[in-house]
mmCIF file of C-alpha atoms (C1' of nucleotides) in Angstrom:
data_model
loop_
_atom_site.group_PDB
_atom_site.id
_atom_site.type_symbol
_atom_site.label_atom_id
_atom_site.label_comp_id
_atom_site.label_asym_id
_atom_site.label_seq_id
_atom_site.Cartn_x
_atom_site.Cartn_y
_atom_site.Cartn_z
ATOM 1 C CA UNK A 1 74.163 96.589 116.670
ATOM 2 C CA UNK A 2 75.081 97.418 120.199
ATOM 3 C CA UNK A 3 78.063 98.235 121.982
ATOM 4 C CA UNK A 4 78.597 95.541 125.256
ATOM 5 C CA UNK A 5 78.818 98.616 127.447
ATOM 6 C CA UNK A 6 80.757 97.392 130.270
ATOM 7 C CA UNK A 7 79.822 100.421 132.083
ATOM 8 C CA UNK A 8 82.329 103.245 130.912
ATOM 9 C CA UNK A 9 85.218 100.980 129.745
ATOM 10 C CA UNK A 10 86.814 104.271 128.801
ATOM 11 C CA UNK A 11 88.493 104.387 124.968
ATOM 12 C CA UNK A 12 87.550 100.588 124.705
ATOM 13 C CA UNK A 13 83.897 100.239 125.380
ATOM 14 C CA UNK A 14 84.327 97.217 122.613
ATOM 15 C CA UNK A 15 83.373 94.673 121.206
ATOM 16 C CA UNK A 16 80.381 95.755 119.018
ATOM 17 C CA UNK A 17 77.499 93.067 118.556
ATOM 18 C CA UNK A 18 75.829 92.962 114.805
ATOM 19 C CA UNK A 19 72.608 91.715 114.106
ATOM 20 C CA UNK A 20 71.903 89.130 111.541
ATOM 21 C CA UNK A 21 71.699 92.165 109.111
ATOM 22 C CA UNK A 22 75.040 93.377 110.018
ATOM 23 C CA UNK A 23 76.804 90.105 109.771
ATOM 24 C CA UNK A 24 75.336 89.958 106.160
ATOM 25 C CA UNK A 25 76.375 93.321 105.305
ATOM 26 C CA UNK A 26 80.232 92.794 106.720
ATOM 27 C CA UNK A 27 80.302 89.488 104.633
ATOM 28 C CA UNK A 28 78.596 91.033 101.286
ATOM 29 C CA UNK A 29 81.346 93.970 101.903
ATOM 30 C CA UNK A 30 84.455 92.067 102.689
ATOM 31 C CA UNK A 31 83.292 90.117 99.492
ATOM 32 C CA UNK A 32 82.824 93.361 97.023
ATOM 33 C CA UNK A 33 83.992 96.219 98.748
ATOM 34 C CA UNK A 34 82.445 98.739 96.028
ATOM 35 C CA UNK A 35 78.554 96.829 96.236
ATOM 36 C CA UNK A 36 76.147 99.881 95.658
ATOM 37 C CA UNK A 37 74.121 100.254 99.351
ATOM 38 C CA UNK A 38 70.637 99.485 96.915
ATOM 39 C CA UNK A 39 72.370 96.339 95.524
ATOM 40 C CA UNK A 40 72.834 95.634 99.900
ATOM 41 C CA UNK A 41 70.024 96.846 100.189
ATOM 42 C CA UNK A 42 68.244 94.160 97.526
ATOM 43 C CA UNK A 43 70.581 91.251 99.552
ATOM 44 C CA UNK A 44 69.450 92.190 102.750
ATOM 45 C CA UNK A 45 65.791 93.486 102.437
ATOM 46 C CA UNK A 46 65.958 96.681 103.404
ATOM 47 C CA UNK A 47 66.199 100.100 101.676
ATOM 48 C CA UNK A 48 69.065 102.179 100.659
ATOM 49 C CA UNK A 49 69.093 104.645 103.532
ATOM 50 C CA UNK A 50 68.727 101.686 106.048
ATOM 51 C CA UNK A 51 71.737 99.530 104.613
ATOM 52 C CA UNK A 52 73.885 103.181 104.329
ATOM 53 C CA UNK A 53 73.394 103.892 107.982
ATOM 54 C CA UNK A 54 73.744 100.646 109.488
ATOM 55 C CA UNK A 55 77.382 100.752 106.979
ATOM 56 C CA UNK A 56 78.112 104.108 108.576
ATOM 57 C CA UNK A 57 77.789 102.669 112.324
ATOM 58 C CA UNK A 58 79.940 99.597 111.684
ATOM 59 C CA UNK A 59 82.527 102.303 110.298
ATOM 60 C CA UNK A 60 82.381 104.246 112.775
ATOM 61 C CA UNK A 61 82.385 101.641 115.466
ATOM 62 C CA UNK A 62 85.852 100.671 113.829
ATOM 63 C CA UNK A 63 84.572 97.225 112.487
ATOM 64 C CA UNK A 64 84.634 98.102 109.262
ATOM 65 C CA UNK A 65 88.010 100.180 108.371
ATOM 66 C CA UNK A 66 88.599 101.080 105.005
ATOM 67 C CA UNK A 67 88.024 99.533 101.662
ATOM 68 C CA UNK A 68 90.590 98.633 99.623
ATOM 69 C CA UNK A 69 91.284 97.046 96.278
ATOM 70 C CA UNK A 70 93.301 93.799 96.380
ATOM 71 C CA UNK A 71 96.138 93.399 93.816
ATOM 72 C CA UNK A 72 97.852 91.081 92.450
ATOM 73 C CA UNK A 73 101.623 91.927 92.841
ATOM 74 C CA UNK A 74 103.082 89.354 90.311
ATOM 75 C CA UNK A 75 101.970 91.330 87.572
ATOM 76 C CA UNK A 76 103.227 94.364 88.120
ATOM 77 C CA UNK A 77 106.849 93.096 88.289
ATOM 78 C CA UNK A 78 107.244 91.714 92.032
ATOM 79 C CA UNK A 79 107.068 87.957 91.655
ATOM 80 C CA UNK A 80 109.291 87.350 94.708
ATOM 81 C CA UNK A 81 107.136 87.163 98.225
ATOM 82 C CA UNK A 82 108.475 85.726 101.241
ATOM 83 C CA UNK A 83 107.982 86.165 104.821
ATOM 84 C CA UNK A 84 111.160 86.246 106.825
ATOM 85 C CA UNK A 85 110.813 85.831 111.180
ATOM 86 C CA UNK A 86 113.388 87.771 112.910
ATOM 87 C CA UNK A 87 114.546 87.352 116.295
ATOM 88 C CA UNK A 88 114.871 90.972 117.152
ATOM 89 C CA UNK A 89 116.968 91.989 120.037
ATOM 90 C CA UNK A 90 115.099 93.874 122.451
ATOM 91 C CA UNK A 91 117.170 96.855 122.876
ATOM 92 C CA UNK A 92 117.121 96.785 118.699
ATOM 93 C CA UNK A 93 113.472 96.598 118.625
ATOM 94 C CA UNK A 94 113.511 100.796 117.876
ATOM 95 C CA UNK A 95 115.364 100.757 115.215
ATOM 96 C CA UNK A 96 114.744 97.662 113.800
ATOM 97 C CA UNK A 97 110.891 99.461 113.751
ATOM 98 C CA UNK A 98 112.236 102.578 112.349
ATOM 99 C CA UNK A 99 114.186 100.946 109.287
ATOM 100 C CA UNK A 100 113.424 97.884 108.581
ATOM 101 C CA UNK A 101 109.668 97.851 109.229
ATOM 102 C CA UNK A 102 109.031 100.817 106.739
ATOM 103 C CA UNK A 103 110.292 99.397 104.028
ATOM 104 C CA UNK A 104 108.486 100.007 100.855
ATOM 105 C CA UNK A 105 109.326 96.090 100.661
ATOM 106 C CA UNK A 106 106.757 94.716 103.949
ATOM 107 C CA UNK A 107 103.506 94.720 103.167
ATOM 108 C CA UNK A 108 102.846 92.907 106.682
ATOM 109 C CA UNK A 109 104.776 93.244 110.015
ATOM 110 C CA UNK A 110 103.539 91.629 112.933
ATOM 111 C CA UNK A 111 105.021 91.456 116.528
ATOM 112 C CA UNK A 112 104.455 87.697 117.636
ATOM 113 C CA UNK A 113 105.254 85.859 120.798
ATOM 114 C CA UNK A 114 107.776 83.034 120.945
ATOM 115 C CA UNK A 115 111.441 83.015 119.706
ATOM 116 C CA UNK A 116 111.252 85.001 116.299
ATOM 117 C CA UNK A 117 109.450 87.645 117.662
ATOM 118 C CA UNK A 118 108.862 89.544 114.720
ATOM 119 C CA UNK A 119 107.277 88.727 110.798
ATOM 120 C CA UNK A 120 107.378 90.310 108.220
ATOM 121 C CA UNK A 121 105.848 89.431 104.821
ATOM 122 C CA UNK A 122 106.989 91.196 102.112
ATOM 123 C CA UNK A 123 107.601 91.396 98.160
ATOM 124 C CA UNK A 124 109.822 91.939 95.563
ATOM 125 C CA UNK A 125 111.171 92.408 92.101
ATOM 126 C CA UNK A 126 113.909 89.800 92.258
ATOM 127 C CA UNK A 127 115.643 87.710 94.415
ATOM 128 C CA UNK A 128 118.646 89.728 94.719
ATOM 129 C CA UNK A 129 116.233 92.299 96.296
ATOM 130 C CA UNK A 130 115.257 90.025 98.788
ATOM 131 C CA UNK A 131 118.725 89.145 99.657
ATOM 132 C CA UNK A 132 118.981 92.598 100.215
ATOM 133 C CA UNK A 133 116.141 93.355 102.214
ATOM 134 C CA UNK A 134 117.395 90.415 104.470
ATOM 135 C CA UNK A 135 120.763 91.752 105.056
ATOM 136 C CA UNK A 136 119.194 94.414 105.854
ATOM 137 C CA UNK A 137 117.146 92.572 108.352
ATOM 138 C CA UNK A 138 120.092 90.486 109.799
ATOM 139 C CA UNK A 139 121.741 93.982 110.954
ATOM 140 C CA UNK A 140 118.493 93.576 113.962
ATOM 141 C CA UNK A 141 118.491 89.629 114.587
ATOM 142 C CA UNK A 142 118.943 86.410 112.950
ATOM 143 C CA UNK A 143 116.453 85.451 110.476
ATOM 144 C CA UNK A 144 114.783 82.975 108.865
ATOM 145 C CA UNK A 145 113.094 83.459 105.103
ATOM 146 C CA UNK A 146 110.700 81.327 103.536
ATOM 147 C CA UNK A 147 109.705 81.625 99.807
ATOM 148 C CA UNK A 148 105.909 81.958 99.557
ATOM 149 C CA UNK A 149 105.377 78.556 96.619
ATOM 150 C CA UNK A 150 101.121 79.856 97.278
ATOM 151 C CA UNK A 151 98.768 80.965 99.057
ATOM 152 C CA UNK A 152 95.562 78.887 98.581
ATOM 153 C CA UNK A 153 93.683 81.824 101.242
ATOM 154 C CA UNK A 154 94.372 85.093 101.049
ATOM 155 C CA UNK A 155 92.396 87.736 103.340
ATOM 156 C CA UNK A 156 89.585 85.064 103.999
ATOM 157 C CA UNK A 157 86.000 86.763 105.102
ATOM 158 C CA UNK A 158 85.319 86.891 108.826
ATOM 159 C CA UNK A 159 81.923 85.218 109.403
ATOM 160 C CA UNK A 160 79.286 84.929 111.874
ATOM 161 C CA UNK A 161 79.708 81.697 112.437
ATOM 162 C CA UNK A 162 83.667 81.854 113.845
ATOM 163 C CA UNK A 163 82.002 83.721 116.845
ATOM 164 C CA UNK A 164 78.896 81.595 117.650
ATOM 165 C CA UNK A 165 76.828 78.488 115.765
ATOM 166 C CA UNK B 1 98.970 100.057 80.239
ATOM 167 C CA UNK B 2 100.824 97.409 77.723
ATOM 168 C CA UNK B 3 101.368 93.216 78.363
ATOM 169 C CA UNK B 4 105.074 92.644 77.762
ATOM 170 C CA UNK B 5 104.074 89.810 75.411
ATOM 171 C CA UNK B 6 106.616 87.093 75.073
ATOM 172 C CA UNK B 7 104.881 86.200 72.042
ATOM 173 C CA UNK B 8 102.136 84.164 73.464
ATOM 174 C CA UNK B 9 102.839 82.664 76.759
ATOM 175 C CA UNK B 10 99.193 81.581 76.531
ATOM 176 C CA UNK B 11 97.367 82.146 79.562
ATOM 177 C CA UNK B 12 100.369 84.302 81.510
ATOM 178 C CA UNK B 13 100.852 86.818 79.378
ATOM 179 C CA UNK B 14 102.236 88.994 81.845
ATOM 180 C CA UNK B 15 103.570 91.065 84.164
ATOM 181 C CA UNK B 16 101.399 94.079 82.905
ATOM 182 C CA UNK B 17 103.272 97.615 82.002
ATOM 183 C CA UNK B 18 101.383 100.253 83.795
ATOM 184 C CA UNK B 19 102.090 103.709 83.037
ATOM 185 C CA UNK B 20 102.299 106.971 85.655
ATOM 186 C CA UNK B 21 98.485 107.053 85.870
ATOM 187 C CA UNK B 22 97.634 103.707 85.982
ATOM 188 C CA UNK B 23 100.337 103.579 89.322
ATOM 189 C CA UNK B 24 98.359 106.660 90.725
ATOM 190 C CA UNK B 25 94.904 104.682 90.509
ATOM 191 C CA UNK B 26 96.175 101.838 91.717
ATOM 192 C CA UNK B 27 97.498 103.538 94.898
ATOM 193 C CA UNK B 28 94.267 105.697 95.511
ATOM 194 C CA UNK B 29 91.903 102.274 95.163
ATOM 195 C CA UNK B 30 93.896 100.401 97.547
ATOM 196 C CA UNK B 31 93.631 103.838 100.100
ATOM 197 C CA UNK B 32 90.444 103.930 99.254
ATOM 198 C CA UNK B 33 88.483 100.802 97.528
ATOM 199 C CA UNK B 34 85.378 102.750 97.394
ATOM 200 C CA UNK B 35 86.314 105.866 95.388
ATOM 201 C CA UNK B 36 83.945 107.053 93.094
ATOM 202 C CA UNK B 37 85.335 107.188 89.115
ATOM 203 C CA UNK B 38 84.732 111.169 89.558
ATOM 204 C CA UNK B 39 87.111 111.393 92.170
ATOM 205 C CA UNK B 40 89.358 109.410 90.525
ATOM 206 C CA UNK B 41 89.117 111.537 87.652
ATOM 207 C CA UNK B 42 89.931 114.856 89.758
ATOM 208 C CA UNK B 43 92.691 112.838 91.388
ATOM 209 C CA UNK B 44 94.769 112.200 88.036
ATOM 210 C CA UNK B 45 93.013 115.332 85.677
ATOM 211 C CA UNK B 46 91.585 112.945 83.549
ATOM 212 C CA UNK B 47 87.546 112.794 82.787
ATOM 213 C CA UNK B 48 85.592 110.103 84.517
ATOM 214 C CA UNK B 49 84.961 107.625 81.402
ATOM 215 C CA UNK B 50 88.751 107.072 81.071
ATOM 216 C CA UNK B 51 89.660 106.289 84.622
ATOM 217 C CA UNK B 52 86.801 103.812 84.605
ATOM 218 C CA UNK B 53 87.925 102.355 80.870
ATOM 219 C CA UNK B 54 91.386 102.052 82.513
ATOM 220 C CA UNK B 55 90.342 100.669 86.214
ATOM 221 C CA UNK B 56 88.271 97.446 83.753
ATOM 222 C CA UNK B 57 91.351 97.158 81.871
ATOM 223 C CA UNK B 58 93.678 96.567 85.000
ATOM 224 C CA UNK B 59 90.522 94.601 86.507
ATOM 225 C CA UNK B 60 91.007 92.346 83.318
ATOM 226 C CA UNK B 61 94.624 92.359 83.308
ATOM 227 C CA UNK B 62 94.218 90.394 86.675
ATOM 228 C CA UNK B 63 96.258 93.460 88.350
ATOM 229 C CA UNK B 64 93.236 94.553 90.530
ATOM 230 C CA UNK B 65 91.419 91.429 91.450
ATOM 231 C CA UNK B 66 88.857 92.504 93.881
ATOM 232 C CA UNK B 67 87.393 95.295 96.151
ATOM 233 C CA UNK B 68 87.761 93.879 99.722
ATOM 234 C CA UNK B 69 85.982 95.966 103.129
ATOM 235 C CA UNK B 70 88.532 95.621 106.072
ATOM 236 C CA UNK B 71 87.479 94.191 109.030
ATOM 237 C CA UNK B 72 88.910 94.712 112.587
ATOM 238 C CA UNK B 73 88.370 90.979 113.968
ATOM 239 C CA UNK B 74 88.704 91.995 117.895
ATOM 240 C CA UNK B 75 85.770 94.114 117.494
ATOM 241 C CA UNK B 76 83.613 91.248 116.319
ATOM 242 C CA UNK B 77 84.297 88.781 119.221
ATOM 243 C CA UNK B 78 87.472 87.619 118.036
ATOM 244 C CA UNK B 79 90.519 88.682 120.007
ATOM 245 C CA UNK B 80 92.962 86.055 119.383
ATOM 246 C CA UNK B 81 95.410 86.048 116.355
ATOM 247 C CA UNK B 82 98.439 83.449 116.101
ATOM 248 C CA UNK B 83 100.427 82.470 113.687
ATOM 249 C CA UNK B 84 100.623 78.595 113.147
ATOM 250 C CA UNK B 85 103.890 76.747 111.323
ATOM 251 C CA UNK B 86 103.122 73.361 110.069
ATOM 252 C CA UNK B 87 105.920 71.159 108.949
ATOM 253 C CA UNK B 88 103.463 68.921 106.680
ATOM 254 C CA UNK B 89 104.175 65.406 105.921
ATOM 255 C CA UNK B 90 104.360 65.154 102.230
ATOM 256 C CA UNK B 91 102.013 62.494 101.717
ATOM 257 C CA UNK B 92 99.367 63.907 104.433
ATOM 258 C CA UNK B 93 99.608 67.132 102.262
ATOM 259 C CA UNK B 94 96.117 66.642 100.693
ATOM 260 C CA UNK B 95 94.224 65.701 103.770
ATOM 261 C CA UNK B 96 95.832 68.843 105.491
ATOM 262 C CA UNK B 97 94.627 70.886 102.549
ATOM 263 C CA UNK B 98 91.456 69.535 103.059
ATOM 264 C CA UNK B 99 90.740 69.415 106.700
ATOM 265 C CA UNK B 100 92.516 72.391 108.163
ATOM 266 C CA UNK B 101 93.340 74.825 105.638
ATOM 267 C CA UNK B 102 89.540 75.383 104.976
ATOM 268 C CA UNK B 103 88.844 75.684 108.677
ATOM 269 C CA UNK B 104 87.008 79.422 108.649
ATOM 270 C CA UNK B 105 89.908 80.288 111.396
ATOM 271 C CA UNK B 106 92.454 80.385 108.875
ATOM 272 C CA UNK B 107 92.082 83.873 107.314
ATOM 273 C CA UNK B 108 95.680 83.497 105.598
ATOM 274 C CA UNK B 109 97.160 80.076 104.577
ATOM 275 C CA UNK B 110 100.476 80.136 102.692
ATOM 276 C CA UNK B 111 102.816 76.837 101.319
ATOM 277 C CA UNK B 112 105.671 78.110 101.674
ATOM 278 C CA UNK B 113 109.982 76.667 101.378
ATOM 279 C CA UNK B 114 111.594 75.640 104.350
ATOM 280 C CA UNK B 115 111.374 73.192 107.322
ATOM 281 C CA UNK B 116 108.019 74.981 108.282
ATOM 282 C CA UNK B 117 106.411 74.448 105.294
ATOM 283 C CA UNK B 118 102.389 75.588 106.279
ATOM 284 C CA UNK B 119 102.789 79.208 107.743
ATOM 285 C CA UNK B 120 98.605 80.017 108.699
ATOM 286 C CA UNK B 121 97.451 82.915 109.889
ATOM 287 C CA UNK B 122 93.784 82.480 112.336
ATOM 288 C CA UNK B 123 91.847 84.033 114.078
ATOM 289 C CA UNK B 124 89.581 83.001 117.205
ATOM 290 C CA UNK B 125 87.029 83.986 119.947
ATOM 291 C CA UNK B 126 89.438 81.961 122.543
ATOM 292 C CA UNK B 127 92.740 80.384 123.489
ATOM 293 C CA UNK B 128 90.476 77.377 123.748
ATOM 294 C CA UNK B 129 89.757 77.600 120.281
ATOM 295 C CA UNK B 130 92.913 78.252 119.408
ATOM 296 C CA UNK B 131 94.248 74.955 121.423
ATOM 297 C CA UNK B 132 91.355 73.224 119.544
ATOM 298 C CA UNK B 133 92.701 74.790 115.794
ATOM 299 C CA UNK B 134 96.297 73.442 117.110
ATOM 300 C CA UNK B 135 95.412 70.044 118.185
ATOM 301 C CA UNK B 136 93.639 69.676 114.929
ATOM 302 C CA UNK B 137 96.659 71.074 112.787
ATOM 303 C CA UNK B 138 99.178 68.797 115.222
ATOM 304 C CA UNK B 139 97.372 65.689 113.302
ATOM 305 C CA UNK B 140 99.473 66.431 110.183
ATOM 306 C CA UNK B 141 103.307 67.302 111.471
ATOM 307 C CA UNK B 142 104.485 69.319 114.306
ATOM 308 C CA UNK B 143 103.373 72.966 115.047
ATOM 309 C CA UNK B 144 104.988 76.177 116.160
ATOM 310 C CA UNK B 145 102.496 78.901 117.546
ATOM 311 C CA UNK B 146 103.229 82.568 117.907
ATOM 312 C CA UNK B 147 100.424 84.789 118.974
ATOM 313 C CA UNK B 148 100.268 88.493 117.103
ATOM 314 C CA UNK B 149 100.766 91.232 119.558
ATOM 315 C CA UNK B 150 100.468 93.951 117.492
ATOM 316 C CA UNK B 151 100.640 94.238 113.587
ATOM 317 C CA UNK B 152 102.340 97.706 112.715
ATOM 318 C CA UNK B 153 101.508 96.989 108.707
ATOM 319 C CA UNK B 154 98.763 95.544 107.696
ATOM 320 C CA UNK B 155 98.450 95.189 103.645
ATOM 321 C CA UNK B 156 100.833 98.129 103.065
ATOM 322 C CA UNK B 157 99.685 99.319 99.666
ATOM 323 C CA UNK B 158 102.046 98.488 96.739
ATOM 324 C CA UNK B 159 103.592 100.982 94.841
ATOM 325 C CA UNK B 160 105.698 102.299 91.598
ATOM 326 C CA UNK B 161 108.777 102.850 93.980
ATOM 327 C CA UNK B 162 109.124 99.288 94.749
ATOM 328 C CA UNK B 163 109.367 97.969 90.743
ATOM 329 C CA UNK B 164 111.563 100.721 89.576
ATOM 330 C CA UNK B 165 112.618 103.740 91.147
ATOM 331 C "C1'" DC C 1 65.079 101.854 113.139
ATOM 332 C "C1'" DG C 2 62.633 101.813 109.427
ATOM 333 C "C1'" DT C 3 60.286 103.727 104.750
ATOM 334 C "C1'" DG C 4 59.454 106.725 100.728
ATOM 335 C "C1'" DA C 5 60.141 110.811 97.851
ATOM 336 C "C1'" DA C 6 62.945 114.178 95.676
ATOM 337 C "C1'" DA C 7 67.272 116.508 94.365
ATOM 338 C "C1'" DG C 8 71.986 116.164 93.229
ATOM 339 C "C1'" DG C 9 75.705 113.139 91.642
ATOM 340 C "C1'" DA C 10 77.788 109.087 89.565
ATOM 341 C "C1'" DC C 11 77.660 105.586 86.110
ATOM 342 C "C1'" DG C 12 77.792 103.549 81.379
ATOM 343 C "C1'" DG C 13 77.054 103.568 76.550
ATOM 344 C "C1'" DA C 14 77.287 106.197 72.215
ATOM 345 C "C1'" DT C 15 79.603 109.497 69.601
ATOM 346 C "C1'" DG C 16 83.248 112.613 67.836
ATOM 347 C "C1'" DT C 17 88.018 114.337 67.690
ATOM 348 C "C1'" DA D 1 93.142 107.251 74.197
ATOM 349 C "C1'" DC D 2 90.401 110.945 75.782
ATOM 350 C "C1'" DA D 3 86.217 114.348 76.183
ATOM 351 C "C1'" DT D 4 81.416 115.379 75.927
ATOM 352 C "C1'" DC D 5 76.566 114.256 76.030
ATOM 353 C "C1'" DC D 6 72.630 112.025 78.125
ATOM 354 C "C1'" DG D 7 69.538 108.546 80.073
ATOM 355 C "C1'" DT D 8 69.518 105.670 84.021
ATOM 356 C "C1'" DC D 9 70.748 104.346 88.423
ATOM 357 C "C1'" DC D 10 72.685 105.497 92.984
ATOM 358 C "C1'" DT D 11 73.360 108.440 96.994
ATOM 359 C "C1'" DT D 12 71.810 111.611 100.387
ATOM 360 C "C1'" DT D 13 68.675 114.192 103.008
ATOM 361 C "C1'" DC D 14 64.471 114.816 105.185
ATOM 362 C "C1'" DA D 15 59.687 114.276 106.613
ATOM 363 C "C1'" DC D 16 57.308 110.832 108.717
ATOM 364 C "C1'" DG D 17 55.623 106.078 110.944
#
DNA sequence: CGTGAAAGGACGGATGT
DNA sequence: ACATCCGTCCTTTCACG
């Protein structure tokens, strides 16, 4: 794995290019997170101290960021998800950060181009929650809320072959 | 950690009841997905055989369904993120299931109520790939593309303040 | 960058309260 | 439901190719 050093790009000297090994390990991690480095180490063909520092470089080259266990929020008493789009007026956008973005409630807020500039996807115990949550929201913009019926992908593995093949 | 059993709902037997502890692992795993059953232990003052007898059981309870590395896509050659509504013709619903919600781009896919009724979440090397992803998805009802700026949360983790509290 | 060996730690099953 | 014990496996460091 090397960095593309454009020659001093100062904070930013990314992106990072993995090997073949390192595109194995990213995928065998963002499969099972908790996969023992010998049990990487039996995928890949190499030995335990190889796999553990080629996992420590990808950390710290801030490809790899955390680990974390995926749950399922429906049981433990939040069946309601939605995403709701809010057209945030611009001189709102601070406080609409500061109040409605923290909420326990958003589990994802992204800023996004184009008329409903901001989305939020977030869960809760009940509907009347949600209602809630989006009055909440409408004190910032209108919104729009969709009711999440599924989500056939969820957090789908980045591969080698989205970049090149 | 007890089902609330409405007497044999057969395969949904849930939500799940967890209790102070069970909340407390659940928050540290999805901080830290790769915590050892030790640390656990220290974490909640209990030995490391019960955390790990009570981590299978919410494994098995479907509340913790996987261990998951996070990946940060721009550093891997893949800069663009959008967000892509669909309004899906109901008949071409299969065929869209089929041809572009499997597309490796689409690392969230989610049927969802409302006009909009596809809300996908990709990722790509390019704006030309993106176009390409669009044109492909425009086959099946119109499109509305927002491209992420910046996502403040990311996969906030759930807690025991958002069911009761 | 890679291997192999050795020491310390974590894991998993059995057992007892 | 939890703690302790113990054999096995994993992690980590280091000397070396």
């Amino acid at each position: 794995m090397r960095k593309s050093s454009r020659h001093g790009d100062p904070a930013y000297d990314f992106p990072v290019e993995p090997d073949e090994v390192d595109w194995k390990l990213i995928g065998l991690l963002q499969e099972d997170g908790r996969m023992t480095f010998v049990e990487l180490g039996r995928r890949v063909s190499l030995s335990a101290p190889a796999v553990t520092e080629r996992v420590r470089r990808l950390e710290q080259a801030g490809v790899i960021t955390g680990y974390r266990a995926v749950v399922d929020q429906r049981r433990l008493g939040l069946p309601i998800e939605a995403v709701v789009r809010v057209k945030v007026r611009s001189l709102d956008t601070p406080r609409f950060r500061e109040r409605v973005v923290v909420l326990p409630q958003v589990v994802d807020a992204d800023h996004v181009s184009g008329e409903d500039c901001w989305l939020l996807r977030v869960v809760c115990r009940s509907t009347g929650d949600l209602e809630g949550f989006v009055e909440e929201a409408q004190r910032y913009g209108d919104t729009t809320t969709s009711l999440v019926f599924s989500s056939p992908v969820r957090n789908r593995a980045v591969g080698r072959g989205m970049v090149e093949g």
